[in-house]
Coordinates of N, CA and C in Angstrom, one line a residue:
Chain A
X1 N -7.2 15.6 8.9 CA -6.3 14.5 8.8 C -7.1 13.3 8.3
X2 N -6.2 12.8 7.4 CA -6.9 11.4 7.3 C -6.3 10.0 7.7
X3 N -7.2 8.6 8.3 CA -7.1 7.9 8.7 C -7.8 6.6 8.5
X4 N -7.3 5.8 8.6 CA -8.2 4.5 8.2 C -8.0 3.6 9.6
X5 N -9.4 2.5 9.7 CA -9.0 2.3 10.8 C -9.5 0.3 10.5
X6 N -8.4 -0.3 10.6 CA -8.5 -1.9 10.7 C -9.1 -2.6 12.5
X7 N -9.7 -2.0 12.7 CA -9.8 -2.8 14.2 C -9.5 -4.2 14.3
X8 N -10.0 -5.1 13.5 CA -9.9 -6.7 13.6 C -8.4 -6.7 12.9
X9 N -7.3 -6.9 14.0 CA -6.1 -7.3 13.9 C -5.8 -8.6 13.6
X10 N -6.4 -10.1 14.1 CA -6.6 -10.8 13.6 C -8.0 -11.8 13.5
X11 N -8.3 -12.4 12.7 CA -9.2 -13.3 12.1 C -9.0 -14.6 11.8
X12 N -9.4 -15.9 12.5 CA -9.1 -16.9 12.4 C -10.6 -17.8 11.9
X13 N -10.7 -18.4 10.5 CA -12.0 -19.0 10.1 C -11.9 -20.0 9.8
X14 N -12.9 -21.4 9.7 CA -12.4 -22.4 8.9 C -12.8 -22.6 7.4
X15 N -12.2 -23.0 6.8 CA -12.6 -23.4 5.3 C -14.6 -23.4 4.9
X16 N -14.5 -22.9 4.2 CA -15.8 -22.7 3.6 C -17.0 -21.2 4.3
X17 N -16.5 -20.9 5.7 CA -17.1 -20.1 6.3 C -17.0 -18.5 5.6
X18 N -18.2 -18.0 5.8 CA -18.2 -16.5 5.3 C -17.3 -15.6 6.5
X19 N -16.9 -14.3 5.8 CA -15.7 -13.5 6.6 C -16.2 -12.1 6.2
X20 N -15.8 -11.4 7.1 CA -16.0 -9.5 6.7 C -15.3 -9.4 7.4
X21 N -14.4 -8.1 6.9 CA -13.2 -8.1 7.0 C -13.6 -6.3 7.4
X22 N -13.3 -5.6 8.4 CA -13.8 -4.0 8.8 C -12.9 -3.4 8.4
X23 N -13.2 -1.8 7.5 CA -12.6 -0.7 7.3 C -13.3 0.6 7.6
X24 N -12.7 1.2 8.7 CA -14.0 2.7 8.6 C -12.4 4.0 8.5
X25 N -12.8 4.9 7.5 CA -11.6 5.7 7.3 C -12.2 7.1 7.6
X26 N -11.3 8.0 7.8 CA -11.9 9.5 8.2 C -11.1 10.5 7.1
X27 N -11.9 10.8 6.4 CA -11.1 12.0 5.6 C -12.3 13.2 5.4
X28 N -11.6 14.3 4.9 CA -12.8 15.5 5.3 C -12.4 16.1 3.6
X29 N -12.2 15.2 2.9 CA -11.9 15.8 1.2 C -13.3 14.9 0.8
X30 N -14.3 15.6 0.1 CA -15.5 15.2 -0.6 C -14.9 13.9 -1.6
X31 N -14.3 14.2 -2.7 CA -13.6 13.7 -3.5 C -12.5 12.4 -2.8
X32 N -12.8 10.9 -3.2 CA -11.5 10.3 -2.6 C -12.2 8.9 -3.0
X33 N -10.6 8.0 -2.0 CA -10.3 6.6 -3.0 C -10.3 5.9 -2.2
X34 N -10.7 4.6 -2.3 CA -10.8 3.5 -1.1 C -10.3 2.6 -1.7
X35 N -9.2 1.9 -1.5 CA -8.8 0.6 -2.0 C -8.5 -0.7 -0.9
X36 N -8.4 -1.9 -1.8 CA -8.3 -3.0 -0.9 C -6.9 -4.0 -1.1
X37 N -6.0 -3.6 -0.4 CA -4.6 -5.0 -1.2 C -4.9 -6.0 -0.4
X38 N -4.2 -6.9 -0.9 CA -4.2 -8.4 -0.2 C -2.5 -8.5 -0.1
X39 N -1.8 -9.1 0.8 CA -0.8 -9.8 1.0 C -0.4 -10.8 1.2
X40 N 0.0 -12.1 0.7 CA -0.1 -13.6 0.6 C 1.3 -13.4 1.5
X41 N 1.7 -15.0 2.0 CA 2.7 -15.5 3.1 C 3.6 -14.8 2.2
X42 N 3.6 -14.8 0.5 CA 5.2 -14.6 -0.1 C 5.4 -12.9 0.3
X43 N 4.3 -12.1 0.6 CA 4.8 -10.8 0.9 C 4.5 -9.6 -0.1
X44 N 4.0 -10.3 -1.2 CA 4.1 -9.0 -2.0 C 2.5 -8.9 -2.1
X45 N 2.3 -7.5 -2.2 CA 1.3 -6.8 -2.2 C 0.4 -6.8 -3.3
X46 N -0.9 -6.9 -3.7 CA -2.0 -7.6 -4.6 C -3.7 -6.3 -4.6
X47 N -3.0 -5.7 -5.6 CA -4.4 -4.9 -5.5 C -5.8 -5.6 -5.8
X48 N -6.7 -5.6 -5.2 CA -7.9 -5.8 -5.5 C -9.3 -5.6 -5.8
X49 N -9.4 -3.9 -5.3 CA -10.5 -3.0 -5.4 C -9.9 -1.6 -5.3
X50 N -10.5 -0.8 -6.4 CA -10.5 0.5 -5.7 C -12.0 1.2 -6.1
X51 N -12.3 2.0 -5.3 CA -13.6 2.8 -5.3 C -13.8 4.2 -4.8
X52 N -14.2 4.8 -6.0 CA -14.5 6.4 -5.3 C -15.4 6.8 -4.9
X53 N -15.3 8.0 -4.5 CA -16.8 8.1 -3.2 C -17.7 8.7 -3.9
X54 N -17.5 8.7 -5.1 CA -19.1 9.0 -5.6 C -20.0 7.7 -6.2
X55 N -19.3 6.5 -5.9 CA -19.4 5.2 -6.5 C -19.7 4.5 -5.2
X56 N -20.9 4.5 -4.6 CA -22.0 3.5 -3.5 C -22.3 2.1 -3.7
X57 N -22.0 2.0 -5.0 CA -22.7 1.0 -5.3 C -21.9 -0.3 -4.8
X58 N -22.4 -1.4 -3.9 CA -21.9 -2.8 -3.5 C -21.0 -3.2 -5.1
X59 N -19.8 -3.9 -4.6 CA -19.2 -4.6 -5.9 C -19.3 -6.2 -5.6
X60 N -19.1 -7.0 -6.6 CA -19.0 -8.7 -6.3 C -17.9 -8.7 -7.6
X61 N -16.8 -9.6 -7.2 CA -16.0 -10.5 -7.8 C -15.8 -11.7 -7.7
X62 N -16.6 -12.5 -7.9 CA -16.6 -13.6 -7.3 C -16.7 -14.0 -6.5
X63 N -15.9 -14.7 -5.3 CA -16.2 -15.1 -3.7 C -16.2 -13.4 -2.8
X64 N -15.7 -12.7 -3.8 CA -15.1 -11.5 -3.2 C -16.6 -10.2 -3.1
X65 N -16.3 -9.8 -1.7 CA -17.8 -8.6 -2.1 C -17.5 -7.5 -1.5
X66 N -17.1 -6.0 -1.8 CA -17.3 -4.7 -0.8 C -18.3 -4.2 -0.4
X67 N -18.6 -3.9 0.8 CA -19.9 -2.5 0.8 C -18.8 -1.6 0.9
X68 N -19.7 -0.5 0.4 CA -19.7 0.6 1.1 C -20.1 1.9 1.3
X69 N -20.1 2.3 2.7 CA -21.1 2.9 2.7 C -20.6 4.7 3.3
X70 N -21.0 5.1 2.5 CA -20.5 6.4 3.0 C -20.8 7.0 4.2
X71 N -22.7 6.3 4.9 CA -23.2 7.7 6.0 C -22.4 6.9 7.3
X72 N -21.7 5.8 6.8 CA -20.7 5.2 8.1 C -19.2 5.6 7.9
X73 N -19.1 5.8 6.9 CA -17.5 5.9 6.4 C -16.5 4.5 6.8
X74 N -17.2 3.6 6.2 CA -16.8 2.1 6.0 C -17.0 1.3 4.6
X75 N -16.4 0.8 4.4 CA -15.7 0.3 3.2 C -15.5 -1.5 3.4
X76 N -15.9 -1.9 3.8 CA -16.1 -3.5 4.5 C -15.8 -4.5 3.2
X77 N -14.9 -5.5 3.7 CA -14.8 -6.9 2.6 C -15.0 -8.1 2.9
X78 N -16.2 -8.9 2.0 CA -16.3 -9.7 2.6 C -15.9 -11.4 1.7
X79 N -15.4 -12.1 2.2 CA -15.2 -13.5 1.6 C -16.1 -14.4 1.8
X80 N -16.5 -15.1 1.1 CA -17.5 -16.0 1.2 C -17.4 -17.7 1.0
X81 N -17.4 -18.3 1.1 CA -17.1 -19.5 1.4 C -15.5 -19.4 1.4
X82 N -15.0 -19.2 2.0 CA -13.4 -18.8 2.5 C -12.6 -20.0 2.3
X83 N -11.4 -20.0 1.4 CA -10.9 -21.3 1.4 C -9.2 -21.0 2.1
X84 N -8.3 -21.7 1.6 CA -6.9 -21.6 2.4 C -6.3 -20.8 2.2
X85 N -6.4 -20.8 0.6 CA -5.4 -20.0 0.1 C -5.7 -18.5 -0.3
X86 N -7.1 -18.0 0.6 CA -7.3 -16.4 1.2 C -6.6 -15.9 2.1
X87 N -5.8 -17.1 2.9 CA -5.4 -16.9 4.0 C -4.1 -16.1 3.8
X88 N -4.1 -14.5 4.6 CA -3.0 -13.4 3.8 C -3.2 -12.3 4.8
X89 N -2.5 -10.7 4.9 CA -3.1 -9.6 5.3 C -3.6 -9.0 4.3
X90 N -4.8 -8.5 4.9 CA -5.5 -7.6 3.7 C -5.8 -5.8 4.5
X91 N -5.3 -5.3 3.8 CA -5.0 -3.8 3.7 C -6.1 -3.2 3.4
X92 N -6.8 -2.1 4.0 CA -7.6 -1.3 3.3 C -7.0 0.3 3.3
X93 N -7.3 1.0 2.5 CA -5.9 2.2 1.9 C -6.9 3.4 1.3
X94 N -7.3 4.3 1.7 CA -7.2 5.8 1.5 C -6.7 6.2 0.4
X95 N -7.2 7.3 -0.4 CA -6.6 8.2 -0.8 C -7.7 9.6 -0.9
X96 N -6.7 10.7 -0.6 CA -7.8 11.9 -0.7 C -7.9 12.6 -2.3
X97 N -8.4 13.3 -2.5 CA -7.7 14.5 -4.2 C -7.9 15.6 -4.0
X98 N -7.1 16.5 -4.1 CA -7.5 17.7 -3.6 C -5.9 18.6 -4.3
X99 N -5.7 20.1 -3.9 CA -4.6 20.6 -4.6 C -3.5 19.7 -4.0
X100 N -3.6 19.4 -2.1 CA -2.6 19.1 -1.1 C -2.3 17.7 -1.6
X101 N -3.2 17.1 -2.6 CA -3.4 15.6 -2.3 C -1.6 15.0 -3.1
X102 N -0.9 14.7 -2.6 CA 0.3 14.0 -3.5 C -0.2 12.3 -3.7
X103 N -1.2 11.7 -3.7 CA -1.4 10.4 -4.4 C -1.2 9.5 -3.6
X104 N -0.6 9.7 -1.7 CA 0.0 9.1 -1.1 C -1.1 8.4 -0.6
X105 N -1.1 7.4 0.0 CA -1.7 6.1 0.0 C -1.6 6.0 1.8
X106 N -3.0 6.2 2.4 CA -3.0 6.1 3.6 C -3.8 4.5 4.1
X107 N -3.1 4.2 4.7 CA -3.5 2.6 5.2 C -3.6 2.0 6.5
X108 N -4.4 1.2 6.6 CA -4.6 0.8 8.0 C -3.5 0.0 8.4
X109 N -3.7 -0.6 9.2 CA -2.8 -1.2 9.8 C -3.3 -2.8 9.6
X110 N -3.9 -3.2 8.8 CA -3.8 -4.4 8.0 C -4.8 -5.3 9.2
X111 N -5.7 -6.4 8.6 CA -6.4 -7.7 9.5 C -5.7 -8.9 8.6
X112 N -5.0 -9.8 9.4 CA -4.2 -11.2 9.1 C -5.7 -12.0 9.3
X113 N -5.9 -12.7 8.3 CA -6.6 -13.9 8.4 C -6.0 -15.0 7.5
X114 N -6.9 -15.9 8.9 CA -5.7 -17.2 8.6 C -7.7 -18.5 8.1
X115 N -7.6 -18.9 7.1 CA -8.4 -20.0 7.4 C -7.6 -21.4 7.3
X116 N -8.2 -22.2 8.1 CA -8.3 -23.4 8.4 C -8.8 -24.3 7.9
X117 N -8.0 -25.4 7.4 CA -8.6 -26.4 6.4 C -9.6 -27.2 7.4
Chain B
X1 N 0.8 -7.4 -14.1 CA 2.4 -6.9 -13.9 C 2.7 -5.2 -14.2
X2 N 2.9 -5.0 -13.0 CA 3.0 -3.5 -13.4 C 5.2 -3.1 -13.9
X3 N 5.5 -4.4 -14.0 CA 7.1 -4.1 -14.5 C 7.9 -3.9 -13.3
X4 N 7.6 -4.0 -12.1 CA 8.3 -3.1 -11.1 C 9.9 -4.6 -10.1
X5 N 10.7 -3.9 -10.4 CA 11.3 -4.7 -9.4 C 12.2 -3.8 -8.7
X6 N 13.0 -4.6 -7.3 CA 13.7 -3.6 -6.6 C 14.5 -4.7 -6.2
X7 N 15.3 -3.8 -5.8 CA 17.0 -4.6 -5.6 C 17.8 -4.0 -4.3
X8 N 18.3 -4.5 -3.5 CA 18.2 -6.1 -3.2 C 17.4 -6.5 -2.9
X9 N 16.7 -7.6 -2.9 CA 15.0 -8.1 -2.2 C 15.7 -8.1 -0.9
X10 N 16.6 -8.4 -0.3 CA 17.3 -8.1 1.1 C 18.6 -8.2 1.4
X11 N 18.5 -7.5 2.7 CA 20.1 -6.7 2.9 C 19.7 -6.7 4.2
X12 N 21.0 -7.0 5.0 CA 21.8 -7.1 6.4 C 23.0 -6.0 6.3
X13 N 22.5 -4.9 7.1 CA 23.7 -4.0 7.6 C 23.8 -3.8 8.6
X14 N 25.2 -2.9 8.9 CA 25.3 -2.9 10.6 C 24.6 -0.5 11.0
X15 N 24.4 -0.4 11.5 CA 24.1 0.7 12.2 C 25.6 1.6 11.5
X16 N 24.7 2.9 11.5 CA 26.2 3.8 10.7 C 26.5 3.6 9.1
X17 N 25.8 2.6 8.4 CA 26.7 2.3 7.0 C 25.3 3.0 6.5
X18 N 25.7 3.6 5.2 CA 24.9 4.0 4.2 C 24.3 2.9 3.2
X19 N 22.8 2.6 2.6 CA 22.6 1.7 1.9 C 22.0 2.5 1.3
X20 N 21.7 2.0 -0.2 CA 20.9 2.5 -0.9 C 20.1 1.1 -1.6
X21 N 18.6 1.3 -2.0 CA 17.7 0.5 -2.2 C 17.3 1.4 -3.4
X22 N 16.8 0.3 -4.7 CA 16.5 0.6 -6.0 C 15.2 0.3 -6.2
X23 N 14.8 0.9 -6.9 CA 13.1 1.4 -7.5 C 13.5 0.9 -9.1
X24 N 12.8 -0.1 -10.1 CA 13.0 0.4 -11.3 C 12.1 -0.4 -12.3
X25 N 11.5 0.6 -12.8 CA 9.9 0.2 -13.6 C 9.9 0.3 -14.9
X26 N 9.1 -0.5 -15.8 CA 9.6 -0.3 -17.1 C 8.7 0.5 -17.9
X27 N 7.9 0.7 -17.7 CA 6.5 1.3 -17.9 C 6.3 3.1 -18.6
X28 N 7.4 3.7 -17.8 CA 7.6 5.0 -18.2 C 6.2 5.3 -17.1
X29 N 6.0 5.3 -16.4 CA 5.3 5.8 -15.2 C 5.7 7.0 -14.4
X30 N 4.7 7.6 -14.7 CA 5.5 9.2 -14.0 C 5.2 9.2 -12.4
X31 N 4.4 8.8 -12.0 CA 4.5 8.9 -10.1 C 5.4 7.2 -9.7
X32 N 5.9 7.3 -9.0 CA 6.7 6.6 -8.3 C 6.9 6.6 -6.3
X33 N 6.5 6.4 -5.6 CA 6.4 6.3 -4.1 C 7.2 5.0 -3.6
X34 N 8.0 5.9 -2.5 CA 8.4 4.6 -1.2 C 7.5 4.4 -0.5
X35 N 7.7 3.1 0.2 CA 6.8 2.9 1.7 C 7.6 2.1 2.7
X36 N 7.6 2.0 3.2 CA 8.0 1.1 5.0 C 6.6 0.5 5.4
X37 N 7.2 -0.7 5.7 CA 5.9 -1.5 6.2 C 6.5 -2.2 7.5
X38 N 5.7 -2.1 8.6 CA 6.0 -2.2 10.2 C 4.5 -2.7 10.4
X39 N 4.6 -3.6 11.6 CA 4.1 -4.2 12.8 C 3.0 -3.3 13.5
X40 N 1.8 -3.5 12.8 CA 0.8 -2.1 13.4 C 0.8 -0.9 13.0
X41 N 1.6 -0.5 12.0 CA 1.6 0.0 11.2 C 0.9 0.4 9.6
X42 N 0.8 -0.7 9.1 CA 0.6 -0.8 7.7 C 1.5 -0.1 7.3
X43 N 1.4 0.6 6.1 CA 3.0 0.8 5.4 C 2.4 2.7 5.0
X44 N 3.9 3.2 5.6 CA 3.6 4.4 5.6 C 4.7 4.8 4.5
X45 N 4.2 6.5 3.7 CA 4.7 6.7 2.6 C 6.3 7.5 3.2
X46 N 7.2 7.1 2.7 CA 8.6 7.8 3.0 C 9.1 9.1 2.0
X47 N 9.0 8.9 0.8 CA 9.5 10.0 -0.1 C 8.8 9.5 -1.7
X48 N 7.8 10.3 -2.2 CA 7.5 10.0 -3.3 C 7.8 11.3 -4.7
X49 N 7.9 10.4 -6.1 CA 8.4 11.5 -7.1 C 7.2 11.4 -8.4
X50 N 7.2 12.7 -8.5 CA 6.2 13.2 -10.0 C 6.8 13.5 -10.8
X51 N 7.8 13.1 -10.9 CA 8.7 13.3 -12.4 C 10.3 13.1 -11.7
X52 N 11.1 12.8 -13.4 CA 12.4 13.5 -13.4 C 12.9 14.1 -12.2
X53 N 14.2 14.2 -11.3 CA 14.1 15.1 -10.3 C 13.2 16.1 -9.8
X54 N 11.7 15.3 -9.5 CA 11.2 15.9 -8.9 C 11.0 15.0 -7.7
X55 N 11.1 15.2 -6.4 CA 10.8 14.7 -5.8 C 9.6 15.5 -4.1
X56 N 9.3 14.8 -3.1 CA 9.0 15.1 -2.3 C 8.9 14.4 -1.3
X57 N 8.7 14.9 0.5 CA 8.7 14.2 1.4 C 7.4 13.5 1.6
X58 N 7.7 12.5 2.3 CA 6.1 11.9 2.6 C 6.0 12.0 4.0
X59 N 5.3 11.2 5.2 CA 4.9 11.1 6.6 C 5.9 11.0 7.3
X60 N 7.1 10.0 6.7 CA 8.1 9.2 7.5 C 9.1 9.3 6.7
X61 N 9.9 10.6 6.5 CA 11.1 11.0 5.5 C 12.2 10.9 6.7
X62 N 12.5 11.5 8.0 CA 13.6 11.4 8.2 C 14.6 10.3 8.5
X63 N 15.7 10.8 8.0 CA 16.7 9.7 7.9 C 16.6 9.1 6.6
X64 N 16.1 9.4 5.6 CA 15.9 9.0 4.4 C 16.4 10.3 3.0
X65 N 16.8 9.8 2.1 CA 16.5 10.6 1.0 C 16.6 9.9 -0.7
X66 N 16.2 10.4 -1.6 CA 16.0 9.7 -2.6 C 16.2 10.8 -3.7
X67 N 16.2 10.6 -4.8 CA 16.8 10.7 -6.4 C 16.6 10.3 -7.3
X68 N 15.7 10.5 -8.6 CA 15.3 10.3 -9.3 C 15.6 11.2 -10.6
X69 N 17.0 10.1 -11.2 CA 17.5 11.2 -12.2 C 17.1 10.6 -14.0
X70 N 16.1 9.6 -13.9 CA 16.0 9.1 -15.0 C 14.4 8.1 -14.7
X71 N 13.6 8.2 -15.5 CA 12.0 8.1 -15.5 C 12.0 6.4 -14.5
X72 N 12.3 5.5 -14.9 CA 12.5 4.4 -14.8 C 13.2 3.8 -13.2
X73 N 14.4 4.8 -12.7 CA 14.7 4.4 -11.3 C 14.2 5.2 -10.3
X74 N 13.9 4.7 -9.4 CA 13.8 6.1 -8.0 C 14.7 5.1 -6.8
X75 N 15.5 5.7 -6.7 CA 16.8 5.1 -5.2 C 16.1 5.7 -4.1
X76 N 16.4 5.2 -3.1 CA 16.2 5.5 -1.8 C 17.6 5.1 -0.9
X77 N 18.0 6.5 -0.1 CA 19.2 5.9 0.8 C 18.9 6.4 2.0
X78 N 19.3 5.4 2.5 CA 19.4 5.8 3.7 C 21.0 6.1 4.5
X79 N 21.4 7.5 4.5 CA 22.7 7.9 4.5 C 23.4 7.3 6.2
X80 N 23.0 7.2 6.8 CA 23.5 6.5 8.4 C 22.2 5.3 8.7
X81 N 22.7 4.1 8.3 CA 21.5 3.0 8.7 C 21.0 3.4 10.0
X82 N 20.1 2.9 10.7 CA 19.9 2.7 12.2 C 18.8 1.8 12.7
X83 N 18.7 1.0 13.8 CA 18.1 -0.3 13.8 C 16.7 0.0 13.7
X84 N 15.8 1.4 14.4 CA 15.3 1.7 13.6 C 14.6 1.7 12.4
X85 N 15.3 1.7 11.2 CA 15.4 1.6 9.7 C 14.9 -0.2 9.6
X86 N 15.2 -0.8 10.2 CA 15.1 -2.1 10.0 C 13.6 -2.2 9.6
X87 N 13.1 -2.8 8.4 CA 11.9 -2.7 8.0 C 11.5 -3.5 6.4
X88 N 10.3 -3.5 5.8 CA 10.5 -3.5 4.6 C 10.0 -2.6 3.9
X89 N 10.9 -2.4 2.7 CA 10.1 -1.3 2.2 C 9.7 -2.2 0.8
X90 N 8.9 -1.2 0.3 CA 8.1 -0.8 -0.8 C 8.1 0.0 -2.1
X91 N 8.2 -0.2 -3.0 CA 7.9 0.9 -4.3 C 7.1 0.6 -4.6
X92 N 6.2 1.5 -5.4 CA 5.0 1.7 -5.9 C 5.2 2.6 -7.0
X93 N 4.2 1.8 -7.9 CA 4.1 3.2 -9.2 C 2.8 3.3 -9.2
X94 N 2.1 4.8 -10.2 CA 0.8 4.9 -10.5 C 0.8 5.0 -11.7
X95 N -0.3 4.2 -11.9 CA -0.8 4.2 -13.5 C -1.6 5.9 -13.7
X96 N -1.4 6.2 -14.7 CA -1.8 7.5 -14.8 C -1.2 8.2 -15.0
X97 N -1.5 9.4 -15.5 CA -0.4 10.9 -15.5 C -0.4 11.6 -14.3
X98 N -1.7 11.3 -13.3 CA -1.6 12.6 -12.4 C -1.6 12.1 -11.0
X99 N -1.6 10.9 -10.5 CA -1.0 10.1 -9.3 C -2.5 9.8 -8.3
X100 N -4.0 9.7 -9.2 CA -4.9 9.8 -8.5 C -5.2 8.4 -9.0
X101 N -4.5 7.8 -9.8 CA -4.6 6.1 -9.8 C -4.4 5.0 -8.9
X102 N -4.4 4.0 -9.5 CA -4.5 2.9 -8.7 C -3.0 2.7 -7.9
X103 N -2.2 2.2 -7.4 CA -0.9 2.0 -7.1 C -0.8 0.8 -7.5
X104 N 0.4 0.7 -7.7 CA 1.2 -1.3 -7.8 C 2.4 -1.0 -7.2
X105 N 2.7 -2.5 -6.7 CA 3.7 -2.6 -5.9 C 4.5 -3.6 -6.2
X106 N 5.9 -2.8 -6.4 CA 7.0 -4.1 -6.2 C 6.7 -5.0 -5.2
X107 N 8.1 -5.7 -5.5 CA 8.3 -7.2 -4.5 C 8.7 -7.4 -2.9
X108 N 9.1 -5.6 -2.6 CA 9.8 -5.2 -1.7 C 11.5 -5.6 -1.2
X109 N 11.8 -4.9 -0.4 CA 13.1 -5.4 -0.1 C 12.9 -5.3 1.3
X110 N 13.4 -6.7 2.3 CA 13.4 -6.5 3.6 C 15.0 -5.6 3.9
X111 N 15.0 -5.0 4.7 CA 16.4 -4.4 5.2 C 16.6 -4.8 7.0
X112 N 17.6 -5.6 7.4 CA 18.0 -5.9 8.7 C 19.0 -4.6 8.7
X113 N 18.7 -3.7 9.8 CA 20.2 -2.7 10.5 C 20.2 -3.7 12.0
X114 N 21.7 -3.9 12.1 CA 22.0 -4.5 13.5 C 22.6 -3.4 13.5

């Protein structure tokens, strides 16, 4: 079975402070996809990372950074001088590949962070 | 912009009435997926399509069914609302031919069942 797991339900920071944001997922397919959406107050959904598990390598986008690390099966996001308008749920999302795999998108159950001006 | 919009962005029904909710992408995108998004949940997959009348169940199909008779729409009905159902859903398309891409997501549509 696979599973993603958001433990930090919510996160409350102030403006400028750094943030990691936890994803640890369980899938038993070698082959697979880790993604990160964002959700702003308006509701609609904002991809912003995806990574396959043969791809270790830390990413940076600007304020924006992933680890991740396979021998934990965590996938971690972090924000860095954090401003207001981060403030959203952010999603981290599964996917397996395999014959069984239909493309379907397994997801946590989302961490709401709010920063604080 | 992955082209995607859905219609109604929201709807108030009562329990018992059939609704149907629209999927429709401009893209010619061959995978197409629903989702429901709930409270501790994150958003689970309801019925996704690999083509033309092709369709399949996902985690959280019943009480649901969908149709996909032309590249560009995928409907979702729900044939007896129930408060239950009350949620928002989601469409998603994948870029790609073979559905191991990235997803994008419509704007969603909230649905109230009283």
């Amino acid at each position: 079975a696979q599973k993603v797991t958001q433990a930090q339900t919510e996160i409350s920071v102030v403006e400028k402070e750094d943030v990691t944001l936890d994803c640890v997922y369980e899938t038993r397919d070698t082959t697979y996809y880790l993604f990160w959406y964002k959700q702003p107050p308006s509701g609609e959904l904002v991809f912003l990372i995806r990574r396959n598990s043969f791809d270790e390598q830390n990413e940076i986008s600007g304020r924006y950074s992933w680890n991740f690390q396979k021998s934990t099966s965590s996938f971690n996001f972090t924000i860095t001088a954090s401003q207001v308008v981060d403030s959203a749920v952010y999603f981290c999302a599964l996917r397996g590949y395999g014959s069984s795999n239909t493309g379907k998108l397994i997801f946590g159950q989302g961490t709401t962070l709010q920063v604080k001006p | 912009d992955a082209g995607i919009t859905q219609s109604p962005r929201h709807k108030v029904t009562e329990t018992g009435t059939p609704v149907t909710l629209r999927c429709h992408q401009t893209e010619n995108h061959r995978y197409m997926y629903w989702y429901r998004q709930d409270p501790g949940h994150g958003l689970r997959l309801i019925h996704y399509s690999y083509g033309v009348k092709d369709t399949d169940k996902g985690e959280v199909s019943d009480g649901y069914s969908v149709s996909r008779s032309k590249t560009e729409d995928f409907l979702l009905t729900l044939e007896s609302a129930t408060s239950s159902q009350t949620s928002v859903y989601f469409c998603a398309i994948s870029e790609g031919g073979s559905g191991t891409d990235t997803q994008y997501f419509g704007p969603g549509t909230r649905l109230t069942v009283l």
